[in-house]
Amino acid sequence: MERTPIGFLLVALGGFVGAVARYGVDVAAGDVTGLGTFTVNAVGSFALGVLVARATTTRTQLFVGTGALSSFTTYSTFVGDTVALGTAAGARYVAASYVVGFAAATVGLVAGRRL
Amino acid sequence: MTDPVLAAALVGVGGAVGAMARHAVGLRIAGRRSVVVVNTLGSLALGAVLSAPIGANAALFVAVGVCGAFTTFSSFAVETVSTAADGDTRVAAGFAAVNLALALGAFLLGTVAVGRIASVVAGLL
């Protein structure tokens, strides 16, 4: 499934949905540098934690996990925002994103196992 | 100002391309390494794109869509905490640090490289 055209199609469709949703959050977050990216990364890390802890089908993992959630979150814009914030604020931004992102993923993994 | 529907379409199609490219990398490189590879390459590309003289629509497609979706924070976070939960806390910490160092370095490299190219091109014109 992963290597088939259907697998790539599921990833592409999920990627479309995830990227548009991320853009929507960015627009809603307004001009505060990093706020939108911080939000999507925290929410997406929680949701991916839930997903990988659940025994779902390969199709679901490809569409929701590899496609939507992995595209909803982003590392490149996270790095770009870090640089834009400068050394001191950038370091705080990285620390906050890491702490909250890891906590969200942990809570998601635990919640996913219990659901 | 880009029309909102066009903007969403550009970001979405770019996101589909970026997600498929990330999936292709994931099929060739296993586990944590693929996350480092996509995050580094995508950050290099974003640094270059943001420094290049491109229009708003191209930026939405490439920067927000392709680079944004090609790289991933959620897989990075889940890989990190799963590794730590398995007892490999040093590996997890190293992975988190290496991701940041390589992606940050790549982003700055992309920025500088395009700046150099732009000044060379400007000198030729």
mmCIF file of C-alpha atoms in Angstrom:
data_model
loop_
_atom_site.group_PDB
_atom_site.id
_atom_site.type_symbol
_atom_site.label_atom_id
_atom_site.label_comp_id
_atom_site.label_asym_id
_atom_site.label_seq_id
_atom_site.Cartn_x
_atom_site.Cartn_y
_atom_site.Cartn_z
ATOM 1 C CA MET A 1 0.000 0.000 0.000
ATOM 2 C CA GLU A 2 2.746 2.486 0.959
ATOM 3 C CA ARG A 3 4.488 2.201 -2.397
ATOM 4 C CA THR A 4 1.414 2.033 -4.600
ATOM 5 C CA PRO A 5 -0.094 4.931 -6.579
ATOM 6 C CA ILE A 6 -3.118 4.743 -4.233
ATOM 7 C CA GLY A 7 -0.766 5.158 -1.264
ATOM 8 C CA PHE A 8 0.808 8.271 -2.812
ATOM 9 C CA LEU A 9 -2.642 9.606 -3.696
ATOM 10 C CA LEU A 10 -3.789 9.260 -0.075
ATOM 11 C CA VAL A 11 -0.660 11.083 1.111
ATOM 12 C CA ALA A 12 -1.210 13.835 -1.483
ATOM 13 C CA LEU A 13 -4.871 14.338 -0.543
ATOM 14 C CA GLY A 14 -3.956 14.425 3.138
ATOM 15 C CA GLY A 15 -1.105 16.822 2.375
ATOM 16 C CA PHE A 16 -3.524 19.162 0.583
ATOM 17 C CA VAL A 17 -5.907 19.187 3.557
ATOM 18 C CA GLY A 18 -3.134 19.572 6.149
ATOM 19 C CA ALA A 19 -1.358 22.417 4.345
ATOM 20 C CA VAL A 20 -4.589 24.374 3.755
ATOM 21 C CA ALA A 21 -5.578 23.914 7.421
ATOM 22 C CA ARG A 22 -2.119 25.166 8.516
ATOM 23 C CA TYR A 23 -2.487 28.191 6.243
ATOM 24 C CA GLY A 24 -5.905 28.863 7.779
ATOM 25 C CA VAL A 25 -4.426 28.858 11.284
ATOM 26 C CA ASP A 26 -1.591 31.132 10.089
ATOM 27 C CA VAL A 27 -4.061 33.647 8.669
ATOM 28 C CA ALA A 28 -6.183 33.491 11.843
ATOM 29 C CA ALA A 29 -3.074 33.988 14.032
ATOM 30 C CA GLY A 30 -2.366 37.292 12.269
ATOM 31 C CA ASP A 31 0.972 39.114 12.361
ATOM 32 C CA VAL A 32 2.447 37.613 15.553
ATOM 33 C CA THR A 33 5.633 35.875 14.345
ATOM 34 C CA GLY A 34 5.567 32.167 15.122
ATOM 35 C CA LEU A 35 2.139 32.017 16.782
ATOM 36 C CA GLY A 36 0.411 30.106 13.985
ATOM 37 C CA THR A 37 3.303 27.676 13.555
ATOM 38 C CA PHE A 38 3.548 27.117 17.317
ATOM 39 C CA THR A 39 -0.179 26.318 17.401
ATOM 40 C CA VAL A 40 -0.221 23.870 14.485
ATOM 41 C CA ASN A 41 2.901 22.101 15.751
ATOM 42 C CA ALA A 42 1.418 21.583 19.231
ATOM 43 C CA VAL A 43 -2.020 20.467 17.986
ATOM 44 C CA GLY A 44 -0.563 18.298 15.205
ATOM 45 C CA SER A 45 1.922 16.591 17.548
ATOM 46 C CA PHE A 46 -0.908 15.670 19.925
ATOM 47 C CA ALA A 47 -3.080 14.346 17.094
ATOM 48 C CA LEU A 48 -0.246 12.312 15.525
ATOM 49 C CA GLY A 49 0.509 10.819 18.947
ATOM 50 C CA VAL A 50 -3.115 9.667 19.206
ATOM 51 C CA LEU A 51 -3.045 8.260 15.672
ATOM 52 C CA VAL A 52 0.180 6.228 15.937
ATOM 53 C CA ALA A 53 -0.941 4.766 19.287
ATOM 54 C CA ARG A 54 -4.131 3.488 17.666
ATOM 55 C CA ALA A 55 -4.184 0.317 15.585
ATOM 56 C CA THR A 56 -5.594 1.906 12.438
ATOM 57 C CA THR A 57 -5.444 0.758 8.837
ATOM 58 C CA THR A 58 -2.506 1.578 6.568
ATOM 59 C CA ARG A 59 -4.853 3.762 4.504
ATOM 60 C CA THR A 60 -5.711 5.841 7.575
ATOM 61 C CA GLN A 61 -2.052 6.159 8.592
ATOM 62 C CA LEU A 62 -1.146 7.347 5.073
ATOM 63 C CA PHE A 63 -4.019 9.822 4.661
ATOM 64 C CA VAL A 64 -4.243 11.203 8.209
ATOM 65 C CA GLY A 65 -0.703 10.641 9.528
ATOM 66 C CA THR A 66 1.785 10.915 6.655
ATOM 67 C CA GLY A 67 -0.517 13.183 4.667
ATOM 68 C CA ALA A 68 -2.650 15.530 6.762
ATOM 69 C CA LEU A 69 -0.999 15.760 10.195
ATOM 70 C CA SER A 70 2.614 15.725 8.991
ATOM 71 C CA SER A 71 1.768 18.495 6.496
ATOM 72 C CA PHE A 72 -0.325 20.422 9.027
ATOM 73 C CA THR A 73 2.814 20.755 11.160
ATOM 74 C CA THR A 74 6.044 22.175 9.788
ATOM 75 C CA TYR A 75 9.698 22.358 10.718
ATOM 76 C CA SER A 76 10.943 24.693 7.972
ATOM 77 C CA THR A 77 8.631 27.581 8.925
ATOM 78 C CA PHE A 78 9.422 26.869 12.583
ATOM 79 C CA VAL A 79 13.118 27.424 11.762
ATOM 80 C CA GLY A 80 12.327 30.471 9.617
ATOM 81 C CA ASP A 81 10.305 32.037 12.442
ATOM 82 C CA THR A 82 13.109 31.259 14.913
ATOM 83 C CA VAL A 83 15.625 33.142 12.755
ATOM 84 C CA ALA A 84 13.177 36.029 12.239
ATOM 85 C CA LEU A 85 12.732 36.388 16.022
ATOM 86 C CA GLY A 86 16.466 36.866 16.630
ATOM 87 C CA THR A 87 18.769 35.157 19.123
ATOM 88 C CA ALA A 88 17.059 35.706 22.503
ATOM 89 C CA ALA A 89 13.405 35.474 21.429
ATOM 90 C CA GLY A 90 14.307 32.726 18.941
ATOM 91 C CA ALA A 91 15.870 30.592 21.686
ATOM 92 C CA ARG A 92 12.753 31.022 23.828
ATOM 93 C CA TYR A 93 10.581 30.133 20.827
ATOM 94 C CA VAL A 94 12.531 26.915 20.201
ATOM 95 C CA ALA A 95 12.380 25.957 23.878
ATOM 96 C CA ALA A 96 8.630 26.617 24.086
ATOM 97 C CA SER A 97 7.929 24.746 20.824
ATOM 98 C CA TYR A 98 9.995 21.749 21.912
ATOM 99 C CA VAL A 99 8.564 21.544 25.447
ATOM 100 C CA VAL A 100 4.960 21.967 24.350
ATOM 101 C CA GLY A 101 5.373 19.808 21.220
ATOM 102 C CA PHE A 102 6.949 16.903 23.123
ATOM 103 C CA ALA A 103 4.366 17.168 25.912
ATOM 104 C CA ALA A 104 1.544 17.204 23.343
ATOM 105 C CA ALA A 105 2.948 14.129 21.557
ATOM 106 C CA THR A 106 3.328 12.300 24.896
ATOM 107 C CA VAL A 107 -0.226 13.103 25.990
ATOM 108 C CA GLY A 108 -1.459 12.054 22.539
ATOM 109 C CA LEU A 109 0.343 8.698 22.695
ATOM 110 C CA VAL A 110 -1.048 7.988 26.183
ATOM 111 C CA ALA A 111 -4.563 9.098 25.215
ATOM 112 C CA GLY A 112 -4.436 7.027 22.026
ATOM 113 C CA ARG A 113 -3.616 3.859 23.943
ATOM 114 C CA ARG A 114 -6.472 4.396 26.416
ATOM 115 C CA LEU A 115 -9.169 5.283 23.912
ATOM 116 C CA MET B 1 -3.263 40.597 -2.360
ATOM 117 C CA THR B 2 -3.949 37.078 -3.510
ATOM 118 C CA ASP B 3 -7.563 35.936 -3.736
ATOM 119 C CA PRO B 4 -8.254 33.688 -0.679
ATOM 120 C CA VAL B 5 -9.475 30.746 -2.773
ATOM 121 C CA LEU B 6 -6.443 30.954 -5.078
ATOM 122 C CA ALA B 7 -4.155 31.259 -2.036
ATOM 123 C CA ALA B 8 -5.677 28.129 -0.463
ATOM 124 C CA ALA B 9 -5.393 26.237 -3.769
ATOM 125 C CA LEU B 10 -1.717 27.199 -4.174
ATOM 126 C CA VAL B 11 -0.929 26.156 -0.597
ATOM 127 C CA GLY B 12 -2.949 22.937 -0.939
ATOM 128 C CA VAL B 13 -1.375 21.773 -4.195
ATOM 129 C CA GLY B 14 2.060 22.694 -2.852
ATOM 130 C CA GLY B 15 1.216 20.744 0.286
ATOM 131 C CA ALA B 16 0.252 17.681 -1.764
ATOM 132 C CA VAL B 17 3.571 17.856 -3.651
ATOM 133 C CA GLY B 18 5.572 18.323 -0.434
ATOM 134 C CA ALA B 19 3.787 15.460 1.340
ATOM 135 C CA MET B 20 4.375 13.049 -1.565
ATOM 136 C CA ALA B 21 8.055 14.012 -1.722
ATOM 137 C CA ARG B 22 8.385 13.446 2.055
ATOM 138 C CA HIS B 23 6.645 10.077 1.686
ATOM 139 C CA ALA B 24 9.087 9.130 -1.092
ATOM 140 C CA VAL B 25 12.038 9.989 1.183
ATOM 141 C CA GLY B 26 10.438 7.966 3.998
ATOM 142 C CA LEU B 27 10.217 4.885 1.747
ATOM 143 C CA ARG B 28 13.945 5.059 1.045
ATOM 144 C CA ILE B 29 15.318 6.142 4.425
ATOM 145 C CA ALA B 30 13.998 4.435 7.541
ATOM 146 C CA GLY B 31 12.740 5.972 10.777
ATOM 147 C CA ARG B 32 14.266 9.004 12.460
ATOM 148 C CA ARG B 33 16.823 9.644 9.732
ATOM 149 C CA SER B 34 14.187 10.436 7.135
ATOM 150 C CA VAL B 35 12.765 13.123 9.468
ATOM 151 C CA VAL B 36 16.193 14.779 9.782
ATOM 152 C CA VAL B 37 16.680 14.604 6.000
ATOM 153 C CA VAL B 38 13.340 16.202 5.073
ATOM 154 C CA ASN B 39 13.592 18.865 7.789
ATOM 155 C CA THR B 40 17.112 19.829 6.712
ATOM 156 C CA LEU B 41 16.419 19.858 2.960
ATOM 157 C CA GLY B 42 13.104 21.661 3.416
ATOM 158 C CA SER B 43 14.695 24.325 5.617
ATOM 159 C CA LEU B 44 17.482 24.828 3.061
ATOM 160 C CA ALA B 45 14.857 25.303 0.362
ATOM 161 C CA LEU B 46 12.795 27.684 2.512
ATOM 162 C CA GLY B 47 15.850 29.833 3.297
ATOM 163 C CA ALA B 48 16.614 30.047 -0.419
ATOM 164 C CA VAL B 49 13.013 30.771 -1.438
ATOM 165 C CA LEU B 50 12.485 33.504 1.153
ATOM 166 C CA SER B 51 15.646 35.274 -0.093
ATOM 167 C CA ALA B 52 14.754 34.941 -3.768
ATOM 168 C CA PRO B 53 12.920 37.665 -5.664
ATOM 169 C CA ILE B 54 9.687 35.729 -6.190
ATOM 170 C CA GLY B 55 6.077 36.857 -6.172
ATOM 171 C CA ALA B 56 3.465 36.341 -3.461
ATOM 172 C CA ASN B 57 1.764 33.467 -5.307
ATOM 173 C CA ALA B 58 5.024 31.579 -5.850
ATOM 174 C CA ALA B 59 5.877 32.060 -2.165
ATOM 175 C CA LEU B 60 2.509 30.617 -1.113
ATOM 176 C CA PHE B 61 3.026 27.588 -3.343
ATOM 177 C CA VAL B 62 6.682 26.848 -2.563
ATOM 178 C CA ALA B 63 7.284 28.258 0.941
ATOM 179 C CA VAL B 64 3.944 27.638 2.684
ATOM 180 C CA GLY B 65 2.830 24.672 0.575
ATOM 181 C CA VAL B 66 5.787 22.571 -0.587
ATOM 182 C CA CYS B 67 8.426 23.385 2.062
ATOM 183 C CA GLY B 68 5.846 23.589 4.855
ATOM 184 C CA ALA B 69 4.428 20.140 4.102
ATOM 185 C CA PHE B 70 7.715 18.474 3.102
ATOM 186 C CA THR B 71 9.078 19.203 6.581
ATOM 187 C CA THR B 72 7.279 18.007 9.668
ATOM 188 C CA PHE B 73 7.212 18.814 13.362
ATOM 189 C CA SER B 74 4.633 16.221 14.444
ATOM 190 C CA SER B 75 6.628 13.205 13.185
ATOM 191 C CA PHE B 76 9.732 14.770 14.736
ATOM 192 C CA ALA B 77 7.986 15.166 18.130
ATOM 193 C CA VAL B 78 6.445 11.673 18.108
ATOM 194 C CA GLU B 79 9.785 10.090 17.075
ATOM 195 C CA THR B 80 11.586 11.984 19.851
ATOM 196 C CA VAL B 81 9.215 11.066 22.685
ATOM 197 C CA SER B 82 8.860 7.459 21.449
ATOM 198 C CA THR B 83 12.644 7.097 21.451
ATOM 199 C CA ALA B 84 12.824 8.573 24.960
ATOM 200 C CA ALA B 85 10.001 6.281 26.132
ATOM 201 C CA ASP B 86 11.998 3.281 24.881
ATOM 202 C CA GLY B 87 14.752 4.297 27.305
ATOM 203 C CA ASP B 88 17.066 5.851 24.704
ATOM 204 C CA THR B 89 16.977 9.324 26.250
ATOM 205 C CA ARG B 90 20.435 10.282 24.963
ATOM 206 C CA VAL B 91 19.492 9.252 21.437
ATOM 207 C CA ALA B 92 16.246 11.218 21.760
ATOM 208 C CA ALA B 93 18.047 14.338 23.012
ATOM 209 C CA GLY B 94 20.668 13.999 20.275
ATOM 210 C CA PHE B 95 17.952 13.621 17.633
ATOM 211 C CA ALA B 96 16.139 16.744 18.867
ATOM 212 C CA ALA B 97 19.378 18.762 18.921
ATOM 213 C CA VAL B 98 20.675 17.522 15.549
ATOM 214 C CA ASN B 99 17.331 18.299 13.883
ATOM 215 C CA LEU B 100 17.515 21.885 15.073
ATOM 216 C CA ALA B 101 21.211 22.403 14.309
ATOM 217 C CA LEU B 102 21.030 20.974 10.780
ATOM 218 C CA ALA B 103 17.745 22.669 9.859
ATOM 219 C CA LEU B 104 18.878 26.036 11.248
ATOM 220 C CA GLY B 105 22.252 25.757 9.490
ATOM 221 C CA ALA B 106 20.581 24.715 6.241
ATOM 222 C CA PHE B 107 18.092 27.605 6.407
ATOM 223 C CA LEU B 108 20.908 30.144 6.888
ATOM 224 C CA LEU B 109 22.971 28.487 4.139
ATOM 225 C CA GLY B 110 20.016 28.769 1.752
ATOM 226 C CA THR B 111 19.584 32.434 2.662
ATOM 227 C CA VAL B 112 23.273 33.264 2.138
ATOM 228 C CA ALA B 113 23.589 31.218 -1.066
ATOM 229 C CA VAL B 114 20.681 32.974 -2.778
ATOM 230 C CA GLY B 115 21.989 36.349 -1.602
ATOM 231 C CA ARG B 116 25.352 35.566 -3.243
ATOM 232 C CA ILE B 117 23.742 34.381 -6.457
ATOM 233 C CA ALA B 118 21.543 37.478 -6.569
ATOM 234 C CA SER B 119 24.558 39.788 -6.181
ATOM 235 C CA VAL B 120 26.482 37.903 -8.896
ATOM 236 C CA VAL B 121 23.504 38.116 -11.258
ATOM 237 C CA ALA B 122 23.103 41.819 -10.451
ATOM 238 C CA GLY B 123 26.804 42.320 -11.263
ATOM 239 C CA LEU B 124 26.405 40.649 -14.651
ATOM 240 C CA LEU B 125 23.398 42.743 -15.640
#
